[in-house]
Amino acid sequence: CCASDLPWPDGPKRRVDEQFSQAVLAGDALRSLMVSRPEVAQELILAVYIEEPQNQNEYESSMRLRDGGFAFQSKHTPAMYFSGPWLLFLRTSPAYALATIIRITDFATDRWREGFQGFNRTKNEPGYRIYLADGHKDYIGTSDVYNWHRYMGNDAVGVESALMALEKWLYDRIDQKEDITPEINRILRESKSAAFLGLLVGVGLYNLALFRGTLLPLLSNMDLFQTQRSTLMNSTWKIGFGITWVRYGKQIAGQVQTWNEMPHRQYDLFEVDRKSTR
């Protein structure tokens, strides 16, 4: 039978014009809308990144799920915190931007889950159980999803960039001595993706004091320790770096290298936990 041609819950009803899409992806074009009508900016961003309705047979539909349900952006720059409208949105309308990033990441996680269950012929849902103050919560994904803020395959460059932008925004606020506890609590409360666990572990390693407070629940799952350790040697970003980023010039290539070689990315969560509990 044929796959449904209904739009995704957060997707556009029809194909988005490519020129309009590129304008949205440039980010700055939405600045005034982000200030005056952030809810409209949110829907425009989701409509540009998420794939339009498809009318395909079952086999093609399963391939679509493995592609993550995202529109292919032929002129989009590779994933980085400054790619797309994300960092500007966070700095302009942080509450709406954070909600948008949670929605698009959870959307990607749902597509990943469908692909995982279909490929493995199972209804099991892999994830990480975290014990919060008011009970436990399961975050969907394996180590691959955990690492989406560092590397993500297929056409979901928007999700990877969104997660990087959120990470960058949180680092900047830490540097400015601002309290990010409300944002961390909102992420843990509203999201369901293990991608946010990987991102928040990174934020905690950037500011270790967070593991004695709002990020303490992350230390409740030993599988998370093993996953973080396995990512220490991950150098995926170096693959094709010269081809991907050097063509954008020395300044941008330097920003990318500095981002990926931040010292805290080499910290071992096992060692941090031992120090924090002494």
XYZ file of C-alpha atoms in Angstrom:
278
model
C 0.000 0.000 0.000
C 1.063 3.584 -0.357
C 2.572 5.674 2.392
C 0.536 8.557 3.719
C 1.049 11.910 2.039
C 0.111 13.801 5.205
C 2.693 16.290 6.503
C 4.819 15.568 9.513
C 3.347 17.030 12.742
C 5.863 19.891 12.600
C 6.399 19.985 8.847
C 5.134 22.091 5.924
C 1.931 21.242 4.075
C 3.671 21.542 0.704
C 7.128 22.000 -0.762
C 8.795 25.245 0.318
C 10.181 27.509 -2.412
C 13.962 27.075 -2.590
C 14.778 30.785 -2.702
C 12.583 31.412 0.328
C 14.218 28.451 2.051
C 17.695 29.825 1.422
C 16.660 33.212 2.801
C 15.452 31.584 6.014
C 18.611 29.497 6.289
C 20.720 32.622 6.015
C 19.325 33.461 9.425
C 19.617 37.237 9.442
C 16.574 37.634 7.190
C 14.330 36.592 10.092
C 15.821 38.964 12.669
C 12.876 41.388 12.820
C 10.367 38.532 12.833
C 12.255 36.821 15.662
C 11.772 39.969 17.725
C 8.186 40.888 16.845
C 6.600 37.498 16.037
C 8.889 34.742 17.334
C 6.108 32.163 17.092
C 5.905 32.803 13.330
C 9.683 32.609 12.991
C 9.516 29.269 14.787
C 7.019 27.810 12.314
C 8.931 29.145 9.303
C 12.161 27.555 10.507
C 10.478 24.195 11.082
C 8.769 24.362 7.667
C 12.074 24.992 5.896
C 14.030 22.212 7.592
C 11.424 19.455 7.682
C 10.510 17.557 4.541
C 7.277 18.260 2.699
C 4.613 15.497 2.452
C 5.637 12.512 0.350
C 3.516 10.011 -1.558
C 5.705 6.935 -1.692
C 5.393 3.188 -1.427
C 6.301 1.351 1.763
C 9.913 0.651 0.782
C 10.590 4.262 -0.155
C 8.880 5.376 3.047
C 11.310 3.301 5.123
C 14.195 4.914 3.253
C 12.662 8.302 4.003
C 12.662 7.506 7.704
C 16.342 6.628 7.593
C 16.937 10.021 5.995
C 15.325 11.549 9.059
C 12.408 13.330 7.385
C 14.450 16.444 6.597
C 14.549 18.488 3.426
C 17.818 18.422 1.511
C 19.436 21.855 1.594
C 21.778 21.956 -1.380
C 23.281 25.387 -0.606
C 23.372 25.099 3.158
C 26.762 25.356 4.860
C 27.921 22.317 6.848
C 26.755 21.925 10.427
C 28.256 24.396 12.897
C 26.918 26.679 15.611
C 26.977 29.652 13.238
C 25.152 27.807 10.415
C 21.514 28.724 9.913
C 19.282 30.934 12.070
C 19.741 29.132 15.378
C 22.274 31.234 17.294
C 20.586 34.477 16.259
C 17.213 33.071 17.345
C 18.623 32.044 20.738
C 20.097 35.498 21.291
C 16.950 37.266 20.089
C 14.061 35.179 21.485
C 15.621 32.492 23.678
C 12.408 30.919 24.976
C 10.980 30.361 21.482
C 14.345 29.307 20.090
C 14.840 26.703 22.807
C 11.336 25.349 22.223
C 12.065 25.110 18.484
C 15.335 23.252 19.048
C 13.620 20.809 21.386
C 10.844 20.222 18.824
C 13.128 19.644 15.846
C 15.494 17.397 17.829
C 12.631 15.337 19.228
C 11.225 15.096 15.687
C 14.574 13.733 14.479
C 14.628 11.326 17.420
C 11.160 10.003 16.543
C 12.305 9.362 12.973
C 15.466 7.670 14.286
C 13.380 5.479 16.604
C 11.080 4.411 13.756
C 14.093 3.498 11.641
C 15.736 1.619 14.516
C 12.610 -0.373 15.318
C 11.914 -1.135 11.668
C 15.465 -2.251 10.911
C 15.702 -4.409 14.044
C 12.101 -5.656 13.839
C 11.455 -4.748 17.447
C 9.207 -2.548 19.519
C 11.977 -1.999 22.036
C 13.002 1.597 22.534
C 16.663 2.082 23.466
C 17.443 4.918 25.808
C 19.053 6.253 28.967
C 17.133 6.358 32.254
C 17.885 9.442 34.313
C 16.697 9.849 37.905
C 15.389 13.360 38.410
C 14.166 14.944 41.638
C 10.536 14.020 40.897
C 11.161 10.539 39.461
C 12.906 8.881 36.543
C 12.684 9.713 32.855
C 13.877 7.811 29.791
C 15.623 9.696 26.990
C 15.425 7.962 23.610
C 18.523 6.942 21.702
C 21.816 5.095 21.653
C 25.348 6.488 21.656
C 24.786 7.739 18.097
C 21.921 9.974 19.198
C 23.852 11.030 22.306
C 26.563 12.357 20.007
C 24.322 14.345 17.627
C 25.652 17.653 18.980
C 29.054 16.603 17.630
C 28.155 14.674 14.486
C 24.947 13.684 12.721
C 24.605 11.986 9.366
C 21.981 12.257 6.567
C 20.273 15.546 5.651
C 19.640 16.717 9.221
C 22.328 19.398 9.140
C 19.778 21.753 10.702
C 19.427 19.621 13.816
C 23.165 19.269 14.283
C 23.628 23.023 13.825
C 20.762 23.743 16.227
C 22.330 21.595 18.941
C 25.727 23.199 18.391
C 24.176 26.666 18.565
C 22.441 25.779 21.828
C 25.724 24.470 23.217
C 27.542 27.648 22.145
C 24.811 29.861 23.600
C 25.003 28.080 26.955
C 28.815 28.402 26.999
C 28.555 32.117 26.289
C 26.089 32.578 29.132
C 28.355 30.635 31.495
C 31.242 32.897 30.489
C 29.036 35.887 31.303
C 28.342 34.430 34.786
C 24.640 34.001 34.003
C 22.478 31.351 35.634
C 21.502 28.689 33.080
C 19.644 26.498 35.583
C 16.170 27.362 34.179
C 17.218 26.401 30.646
C 18.809 23.138 31.777
C 15.724 22.212 33.801
C 13.492 23.027 30.845
C 15.532 20.826 28.514
C 15.458 17.898 30.943
C 11.739 18.362 31.558
C 10.480 18.926 27.994
C 12.807 16.947 25.733
C 12.846 13.212 25.161
C 16.028 12.825 23.111
C 19.347 11.421 24.303
C 20.931 14.075 22.063
C 20.308 16.580 24.852
C 22.065 14.337 27.367
C 25.225 14.431 25.268
C 24.966 18.190 24.912
C 24.364 18.730 28.642
C 27.256 16.465 29.613
C 29.416 18.712 27.443
C 28.044 21.796 29.195
C 28.740 20.195 32.554
C 32.306 19.401 31.568
C 32.699 23.045 30.544
C 31.511 24.165 33.996
C 32.072 21.333 36.465
C 30.127 23.055 39.245
C 26.925 22.184 37.349
C 27.449 18.507 38.199
C 27.070 19.393 41.868
C 23.724 21.029 41.175
C 21.322 21.061 38.260
C 23.237 18.426 36.232
C 23.715 16.021 39.138
C 20.919 13.725 37.804
C 23.078 12.884 34.762
C 25.472 11.033 37.069
C 22.682 8.577 37.945
C 23.165 6.447 34.822
C 26.408 4.500 34.442
C 25.725 3.806 30.767
C 26.058 7.536 30.210
C 29.584 7.384 31.639
C 30.515 4.608 29.216
C 28.991 6.468 26.271
C 30.844 9.677 27.123
C 34.144 7.821 27.443
C 33.628 6.187 24.047
C 33.235 9.628 22.447
C 36.531 10.979 23.797
C 38.494 9.600 20.877
C 35.874 10.639 18.325
C 37.559 12.693 15.627
C 34.804 12.518 13.014
C 34.976 16.283 12.548
C 38.498 15.924 11.112
C 37.275 13.762 8.258
C 37.146 15.975 5.208
C 37.882 19.093 7.290
C 40.218 20.478 4.649
C 37.679 19.978 1.879
C 34.652 21.063 3.905
C 35.854 24.137 5.791
C 39.120 25.411 4.319
C 37.237 26.697 1.284
C 35.358 29.102 3.592
C 38.581 30.838 4.504
C 41.133 30.747 7.274
C 39.009 32.593 9.822
C 35.979 30.290 9.626
C 38.145 27.166 9.432
C 39.935 28.392 12.557
C 36.631 28.855 14.382
C 35.606 25.305 13.515
C 38.913 23.854 14.671
C 38.856 25.841 17.914
C 35.292 24.695 18.595
C 36.126 21.033 18.130
C 39.364 21.207 20.120
C 38.010 22.916 23.219
C 39.906 21.430 26.210
C 36.851 20.154 28.070
C 36.005 17.843 25.162
C 38.864 15.621 26.349
C 37.646 15.359 29.950
C 36.594 11.926 31.189
C 33.258 11.946 33.043
C 34.473 9.075 35.264
C 37.327 11.266 36.542
C 35.073 14.287 36.951
C 32.616 12.263 39.031
C 35.395 11.022 41.345
C 36.618 14.570 41.904
C 33.156 16.009 42.448
C 32.278 13.450 45.123
C 35.435 13.899 47.177
